PDB file of C-alpha atoms in Angstrom:
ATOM      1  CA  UNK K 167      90.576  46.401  88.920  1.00 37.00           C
ATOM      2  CA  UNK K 168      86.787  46.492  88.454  1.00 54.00           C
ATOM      3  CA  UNK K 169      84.721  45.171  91.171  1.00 69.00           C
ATOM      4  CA  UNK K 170      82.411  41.830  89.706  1.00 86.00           C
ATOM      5  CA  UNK K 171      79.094  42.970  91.247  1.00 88.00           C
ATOM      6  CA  UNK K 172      78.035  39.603  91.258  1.00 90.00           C
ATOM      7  CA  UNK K 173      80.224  37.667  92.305  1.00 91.00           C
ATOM      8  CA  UNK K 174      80.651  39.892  95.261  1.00 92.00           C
ATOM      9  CA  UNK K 175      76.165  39.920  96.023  1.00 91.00           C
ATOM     10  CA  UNK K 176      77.055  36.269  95.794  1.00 90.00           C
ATOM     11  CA  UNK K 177      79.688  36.546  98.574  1.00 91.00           C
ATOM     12  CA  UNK K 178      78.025  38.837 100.698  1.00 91.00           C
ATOM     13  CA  UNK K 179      74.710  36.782 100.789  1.00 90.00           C
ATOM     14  CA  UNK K 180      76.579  33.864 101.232  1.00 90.00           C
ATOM     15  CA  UNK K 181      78.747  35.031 103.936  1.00 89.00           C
ATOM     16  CA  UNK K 182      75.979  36.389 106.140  1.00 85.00           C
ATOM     17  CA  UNK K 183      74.613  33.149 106.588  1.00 81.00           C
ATOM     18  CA  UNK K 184      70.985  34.954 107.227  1.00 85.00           C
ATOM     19  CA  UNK K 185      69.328  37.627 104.881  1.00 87.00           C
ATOM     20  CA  UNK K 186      70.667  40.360 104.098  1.00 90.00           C
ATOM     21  CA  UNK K 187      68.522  43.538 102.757  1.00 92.00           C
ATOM     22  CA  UNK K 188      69.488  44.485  99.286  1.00 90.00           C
ATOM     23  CA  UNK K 189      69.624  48.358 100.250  1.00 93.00           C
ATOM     24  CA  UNK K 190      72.604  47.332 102.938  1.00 93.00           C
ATOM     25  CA  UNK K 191      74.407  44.691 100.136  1.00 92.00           C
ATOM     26  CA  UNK K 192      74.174  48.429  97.388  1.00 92.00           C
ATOM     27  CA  UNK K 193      76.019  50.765 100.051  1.00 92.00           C
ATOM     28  CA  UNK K 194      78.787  48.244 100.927  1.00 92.00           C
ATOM     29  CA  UNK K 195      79.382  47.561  96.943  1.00 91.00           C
ATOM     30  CA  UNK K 196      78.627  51.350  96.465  1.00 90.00           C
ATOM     31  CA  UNK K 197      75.960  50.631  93.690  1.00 90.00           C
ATOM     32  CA  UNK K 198      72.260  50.708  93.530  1.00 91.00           C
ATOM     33  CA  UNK K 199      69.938  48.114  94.621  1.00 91.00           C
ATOM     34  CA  UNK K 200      68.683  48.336  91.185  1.00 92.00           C
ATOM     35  CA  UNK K 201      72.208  46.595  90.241  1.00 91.00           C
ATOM     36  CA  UNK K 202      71.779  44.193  93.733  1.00 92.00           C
ATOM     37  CA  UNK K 203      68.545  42.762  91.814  1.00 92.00           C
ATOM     38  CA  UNK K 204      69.842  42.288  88.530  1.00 92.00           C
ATOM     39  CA  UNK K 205      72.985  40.212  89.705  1.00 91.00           C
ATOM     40  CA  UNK K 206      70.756  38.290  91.725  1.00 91.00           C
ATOM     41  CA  UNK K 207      69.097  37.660  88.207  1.00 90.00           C
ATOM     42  CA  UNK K 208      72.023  36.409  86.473  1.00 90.00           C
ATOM     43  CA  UNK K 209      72.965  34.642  89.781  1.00 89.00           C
ATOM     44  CA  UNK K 210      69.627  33.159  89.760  1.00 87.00           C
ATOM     45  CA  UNK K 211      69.756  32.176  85.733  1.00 86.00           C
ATOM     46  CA  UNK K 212      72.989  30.350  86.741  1.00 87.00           C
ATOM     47  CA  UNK K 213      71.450  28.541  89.407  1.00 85.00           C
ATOM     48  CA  UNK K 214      68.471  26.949  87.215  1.00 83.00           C
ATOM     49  CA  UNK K 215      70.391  25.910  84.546  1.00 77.00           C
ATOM     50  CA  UNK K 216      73.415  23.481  86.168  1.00 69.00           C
ATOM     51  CA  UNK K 217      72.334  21.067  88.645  1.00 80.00           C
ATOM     52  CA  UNK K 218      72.689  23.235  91.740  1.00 85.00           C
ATOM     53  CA  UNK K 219      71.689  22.474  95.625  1.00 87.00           C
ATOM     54  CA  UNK K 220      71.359  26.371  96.332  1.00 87.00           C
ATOM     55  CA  UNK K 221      69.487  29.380  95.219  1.00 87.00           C
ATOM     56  CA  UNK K 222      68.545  32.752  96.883  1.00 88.00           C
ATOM     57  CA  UNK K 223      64.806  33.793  97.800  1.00 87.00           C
ATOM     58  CA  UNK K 224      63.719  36.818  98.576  1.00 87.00           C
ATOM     59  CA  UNK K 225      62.549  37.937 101.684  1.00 86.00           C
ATOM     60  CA  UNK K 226      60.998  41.668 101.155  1.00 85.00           C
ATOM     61  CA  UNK K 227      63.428  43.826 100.485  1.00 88.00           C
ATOM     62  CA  UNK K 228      66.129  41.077 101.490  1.00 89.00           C
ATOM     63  CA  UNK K 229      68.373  38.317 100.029  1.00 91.00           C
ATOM     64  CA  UNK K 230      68.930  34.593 101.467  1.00 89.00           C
ATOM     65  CA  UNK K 231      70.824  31.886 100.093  1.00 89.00           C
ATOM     66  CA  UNK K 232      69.007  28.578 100.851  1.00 88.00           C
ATOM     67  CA  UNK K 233      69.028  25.085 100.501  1.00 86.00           C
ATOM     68  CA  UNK K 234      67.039  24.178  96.928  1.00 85.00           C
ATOM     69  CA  UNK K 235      63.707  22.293  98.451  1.00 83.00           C
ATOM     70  CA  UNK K 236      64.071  19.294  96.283  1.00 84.00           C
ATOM     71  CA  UNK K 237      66.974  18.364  98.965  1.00 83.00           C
ATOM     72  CA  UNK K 238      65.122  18.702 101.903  1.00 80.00           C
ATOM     73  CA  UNK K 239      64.776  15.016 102.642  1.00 80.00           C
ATOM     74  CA  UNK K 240      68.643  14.114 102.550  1.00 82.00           C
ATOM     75  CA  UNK K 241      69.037  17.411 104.542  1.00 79.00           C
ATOM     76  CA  UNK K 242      66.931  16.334 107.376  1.00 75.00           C
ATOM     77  CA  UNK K 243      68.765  13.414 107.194  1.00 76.00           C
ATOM     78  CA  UNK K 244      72.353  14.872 108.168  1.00 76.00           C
ATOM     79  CA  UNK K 245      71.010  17.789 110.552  1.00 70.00           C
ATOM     80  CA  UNK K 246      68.705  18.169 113.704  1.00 62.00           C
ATOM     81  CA  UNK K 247      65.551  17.395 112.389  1.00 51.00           C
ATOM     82  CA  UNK K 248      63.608  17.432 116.117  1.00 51.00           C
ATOM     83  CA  UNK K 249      63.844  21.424 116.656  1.00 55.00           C
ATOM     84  CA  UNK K 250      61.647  21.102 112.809  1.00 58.00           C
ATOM     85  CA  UNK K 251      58.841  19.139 114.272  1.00 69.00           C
ATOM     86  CA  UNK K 252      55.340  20.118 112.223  1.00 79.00           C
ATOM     87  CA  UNK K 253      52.816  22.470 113.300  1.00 84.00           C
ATOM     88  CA  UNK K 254      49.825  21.391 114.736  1.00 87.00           C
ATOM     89  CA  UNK K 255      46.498  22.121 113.435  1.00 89.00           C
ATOM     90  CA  UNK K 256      46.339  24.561 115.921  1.00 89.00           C
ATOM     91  CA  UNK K 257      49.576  26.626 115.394  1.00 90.00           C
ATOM     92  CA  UNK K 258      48.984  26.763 111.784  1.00 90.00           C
ATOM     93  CA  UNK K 259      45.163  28.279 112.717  1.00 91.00           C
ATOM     94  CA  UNK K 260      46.870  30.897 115.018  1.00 92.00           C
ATOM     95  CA  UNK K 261      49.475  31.590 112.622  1.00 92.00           C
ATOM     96  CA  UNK K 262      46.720  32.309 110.040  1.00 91.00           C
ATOM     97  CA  UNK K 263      44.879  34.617 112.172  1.00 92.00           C
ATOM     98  CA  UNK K 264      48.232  36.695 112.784  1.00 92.00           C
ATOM     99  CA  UNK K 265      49.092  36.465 109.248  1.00 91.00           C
ATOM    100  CA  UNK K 266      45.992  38.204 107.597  1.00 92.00           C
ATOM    101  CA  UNK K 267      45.347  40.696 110.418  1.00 92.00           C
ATOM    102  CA  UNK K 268      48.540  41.421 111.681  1.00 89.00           C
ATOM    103  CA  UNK K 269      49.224  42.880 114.040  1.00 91.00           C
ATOM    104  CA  UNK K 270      47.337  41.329 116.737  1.00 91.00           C
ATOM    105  CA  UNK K 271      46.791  41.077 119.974  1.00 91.00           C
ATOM    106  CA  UNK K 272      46.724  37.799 121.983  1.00 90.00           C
ATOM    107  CA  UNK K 273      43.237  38.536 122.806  1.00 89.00           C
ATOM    108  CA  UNK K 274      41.863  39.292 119.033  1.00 91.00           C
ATOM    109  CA  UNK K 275      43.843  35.557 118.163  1.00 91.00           C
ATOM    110  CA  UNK K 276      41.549  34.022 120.990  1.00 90.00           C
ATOM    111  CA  UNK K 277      38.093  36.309 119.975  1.00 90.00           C
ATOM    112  CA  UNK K 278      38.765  34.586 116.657  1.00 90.00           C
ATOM    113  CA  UNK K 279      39.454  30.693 117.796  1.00 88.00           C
ATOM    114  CA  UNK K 280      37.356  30.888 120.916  1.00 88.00           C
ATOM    115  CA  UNK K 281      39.832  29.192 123.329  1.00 88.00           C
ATOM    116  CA  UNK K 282      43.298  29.858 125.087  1.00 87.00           C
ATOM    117  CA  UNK K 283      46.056  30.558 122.817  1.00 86.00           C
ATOM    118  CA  UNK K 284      49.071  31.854 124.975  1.00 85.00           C
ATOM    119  CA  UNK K 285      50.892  28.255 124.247  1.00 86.00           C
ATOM    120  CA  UNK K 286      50.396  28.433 120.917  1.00 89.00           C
ATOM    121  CA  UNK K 287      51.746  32.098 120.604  1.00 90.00           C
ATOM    122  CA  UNK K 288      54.389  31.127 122.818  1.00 88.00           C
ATOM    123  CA  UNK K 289      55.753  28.117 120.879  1.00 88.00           C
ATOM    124  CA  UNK K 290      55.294  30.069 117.372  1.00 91.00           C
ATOM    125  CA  UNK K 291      57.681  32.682 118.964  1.00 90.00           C
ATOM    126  CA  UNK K 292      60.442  30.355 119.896  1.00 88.00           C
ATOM    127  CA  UNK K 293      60.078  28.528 116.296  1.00 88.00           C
ATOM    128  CA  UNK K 294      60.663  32.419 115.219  1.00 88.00           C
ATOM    129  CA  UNK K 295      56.942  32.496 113.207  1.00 91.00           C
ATOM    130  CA  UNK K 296      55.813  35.735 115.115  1.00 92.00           C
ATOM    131  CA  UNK K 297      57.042  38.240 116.510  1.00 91.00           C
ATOM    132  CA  UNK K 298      56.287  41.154 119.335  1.00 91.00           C
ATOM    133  CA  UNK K 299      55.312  44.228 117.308  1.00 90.00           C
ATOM    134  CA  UNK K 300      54.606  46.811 119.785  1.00 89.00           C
ATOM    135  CA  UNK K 301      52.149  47.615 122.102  1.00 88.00           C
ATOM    136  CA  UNK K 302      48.964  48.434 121.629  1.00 83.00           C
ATOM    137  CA  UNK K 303      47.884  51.883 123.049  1.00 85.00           C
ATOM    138  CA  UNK K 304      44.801  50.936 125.713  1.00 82.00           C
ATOM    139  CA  UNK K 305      44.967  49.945 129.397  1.00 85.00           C
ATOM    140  CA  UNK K 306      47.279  47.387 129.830  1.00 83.00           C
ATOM    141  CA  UNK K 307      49.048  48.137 126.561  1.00 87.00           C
ATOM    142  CA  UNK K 308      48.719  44.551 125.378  1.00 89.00           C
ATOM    143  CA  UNK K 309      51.288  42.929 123.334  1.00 89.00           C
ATOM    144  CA  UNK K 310      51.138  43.582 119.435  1.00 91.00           C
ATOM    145  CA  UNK K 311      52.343  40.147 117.530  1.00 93.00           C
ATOM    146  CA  UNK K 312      53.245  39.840 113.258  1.00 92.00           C
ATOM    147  CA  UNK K 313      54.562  37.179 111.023  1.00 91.00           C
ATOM    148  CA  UNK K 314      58.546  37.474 111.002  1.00 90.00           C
ATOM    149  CA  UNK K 315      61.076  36.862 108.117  1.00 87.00           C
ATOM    150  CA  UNK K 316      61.273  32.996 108.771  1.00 86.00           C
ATOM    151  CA  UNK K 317      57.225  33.501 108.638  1.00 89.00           C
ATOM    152  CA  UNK K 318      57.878  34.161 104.444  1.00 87.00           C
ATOM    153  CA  UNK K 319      61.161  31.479 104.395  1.00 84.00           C
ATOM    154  CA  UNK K 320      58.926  28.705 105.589  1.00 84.00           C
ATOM    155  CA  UNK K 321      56.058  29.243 103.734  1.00 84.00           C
ATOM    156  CA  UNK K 322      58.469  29.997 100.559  1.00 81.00           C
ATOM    157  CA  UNK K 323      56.225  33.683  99.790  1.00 83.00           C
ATOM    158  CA  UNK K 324      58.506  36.863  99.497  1.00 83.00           C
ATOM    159  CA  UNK K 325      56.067  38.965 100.947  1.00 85.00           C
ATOM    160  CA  UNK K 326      52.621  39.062 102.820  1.00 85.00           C
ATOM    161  CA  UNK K 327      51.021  40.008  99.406  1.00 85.00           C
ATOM    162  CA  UNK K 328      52.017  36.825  97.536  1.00 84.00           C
ATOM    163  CA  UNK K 329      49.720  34.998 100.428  1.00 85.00           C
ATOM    164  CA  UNK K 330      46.460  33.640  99.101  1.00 86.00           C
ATOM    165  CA  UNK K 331      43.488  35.110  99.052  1.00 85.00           C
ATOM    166  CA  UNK K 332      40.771  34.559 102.015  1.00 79.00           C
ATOM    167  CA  UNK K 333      37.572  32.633 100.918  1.00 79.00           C
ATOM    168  CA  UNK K 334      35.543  35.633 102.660  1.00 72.00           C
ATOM    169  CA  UNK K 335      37.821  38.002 100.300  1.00 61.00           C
ATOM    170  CA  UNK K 336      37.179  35.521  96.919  1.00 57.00           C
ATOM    171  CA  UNK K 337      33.108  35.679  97.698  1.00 61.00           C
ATOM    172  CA  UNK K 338      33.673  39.451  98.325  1.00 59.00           C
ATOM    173  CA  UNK K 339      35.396  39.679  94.660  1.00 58.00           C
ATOM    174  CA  UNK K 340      33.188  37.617  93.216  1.00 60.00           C
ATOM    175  CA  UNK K 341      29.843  39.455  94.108  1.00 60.00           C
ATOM    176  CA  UNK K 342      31.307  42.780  93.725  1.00 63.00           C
ATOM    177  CA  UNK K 343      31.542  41.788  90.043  1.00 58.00           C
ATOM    178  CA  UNK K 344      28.764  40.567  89.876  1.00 62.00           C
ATOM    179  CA  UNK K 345      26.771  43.545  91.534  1.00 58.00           C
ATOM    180  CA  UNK K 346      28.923  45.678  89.037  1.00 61.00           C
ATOM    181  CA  UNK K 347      27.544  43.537  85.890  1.00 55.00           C
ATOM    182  CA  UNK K 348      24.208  43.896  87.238  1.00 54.00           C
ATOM    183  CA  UNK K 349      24.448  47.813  87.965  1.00 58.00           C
ATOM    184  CA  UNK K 350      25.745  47.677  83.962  1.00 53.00           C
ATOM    185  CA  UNK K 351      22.612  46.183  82.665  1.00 51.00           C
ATOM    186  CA  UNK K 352      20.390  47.682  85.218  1.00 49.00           C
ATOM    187  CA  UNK K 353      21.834  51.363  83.670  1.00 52.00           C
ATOM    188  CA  UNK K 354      22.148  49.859  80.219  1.00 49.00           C
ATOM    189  CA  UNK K 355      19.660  52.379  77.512  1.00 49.00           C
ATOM    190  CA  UNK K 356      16.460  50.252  77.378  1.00 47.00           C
ATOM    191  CA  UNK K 357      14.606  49.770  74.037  1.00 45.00           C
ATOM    192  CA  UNK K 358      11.035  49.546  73.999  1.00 47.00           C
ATOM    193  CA  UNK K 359       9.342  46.345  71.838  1.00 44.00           C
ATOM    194  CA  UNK K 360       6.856  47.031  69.351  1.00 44.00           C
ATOM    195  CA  UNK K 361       3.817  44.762  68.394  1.00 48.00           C
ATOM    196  CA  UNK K 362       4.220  45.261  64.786  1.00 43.00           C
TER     197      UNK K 362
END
């Protein structure tokens, strides 16, 4: 009897409860996670089309079946909703900084916001938004922090990339262009006017 690949990625994603990355799910089902992707194509295909309260993101190079958004609300309703509390202006600036120049140091996150942020960092680690990442190699070897995999749940992007872009980054873009058009014209053959 032939294995139904997926019908068992939707098992195994299910099962775990948390993600699970797609290179793991291809060695237990002894496929490729070329395969992995494509079931969670059809799976997804499935999903859109009935009236379903699940779906799977990715996370990476990971799986995750989740809760469809549009049910939020009632879900809140029936579970904890206190431990989900919003972020404060602060936390989200923090989580910003660590998020586009990852990975950081404690110190770099209060160079750029100009006042304390150890109970910011603190609370974004036990909400699971950062993350230690190492140390960083000068006296003191001061903590390294990134954005985790709830970082990219939360904020519903599968990777960093898929974040927007800076404004400094957009005006960056925009005048490189624009010095590029310039440099065209500037090197364009010129044609001399006659009087005639």
């Amino acid at each position: 009897m032939e294995l139904d690949i997926k019908a068992a990625v939707e098992a195994i994603i299910f099962a775990s409860g948390a993600s699970v990355e797609r290179e793991r799910i291809a060695r237990a089902l002894e496929t490729t996670p070329e395969r992995v992707d494509e079931a969670v194509s059809l799976l997804l295909d499935e999903y859109s089309t009935g009236e379903r309260g699940i779906t799977i993101i990715r996370l990476g190079d990971s799986y995750q079946m989740t809760s469809r958004k549009e049910y939020a609300g009632q879900i809140r309703a029936v579970m904890d909703s206190r431990r989900n509390t919003p972020l404060s202006q602060a936390a989200l600036e923090v989580l910003a900084v660590v998020a586009y120049n990852q990975p950081v140091t404690k110190a770099f996150v209060e160079q750029v916001r100009g006042v304390d942020c150890s109970g910011v960092i603190g609370s974004l680690t036990t909400k699971g938004l950062i993350e230690e990442k190492g140390r960083l190699e000068l006296p003191g070897r001061p903590l390294l922090y990134g954005t985790t995999e709830n970082f990219l749940r939360c904020f519903n992007v599968s990777s960093l990339d898929e974040l927007p872009a800076l404004p400094e980054e957009e005006e960056a873009q925009s005048s490189e262009a624009e010095a590029q058009t310039n440099e065209e014209i500037t090197d364009a053959p010129k044609t001399e006017l006659s009087d005639e």
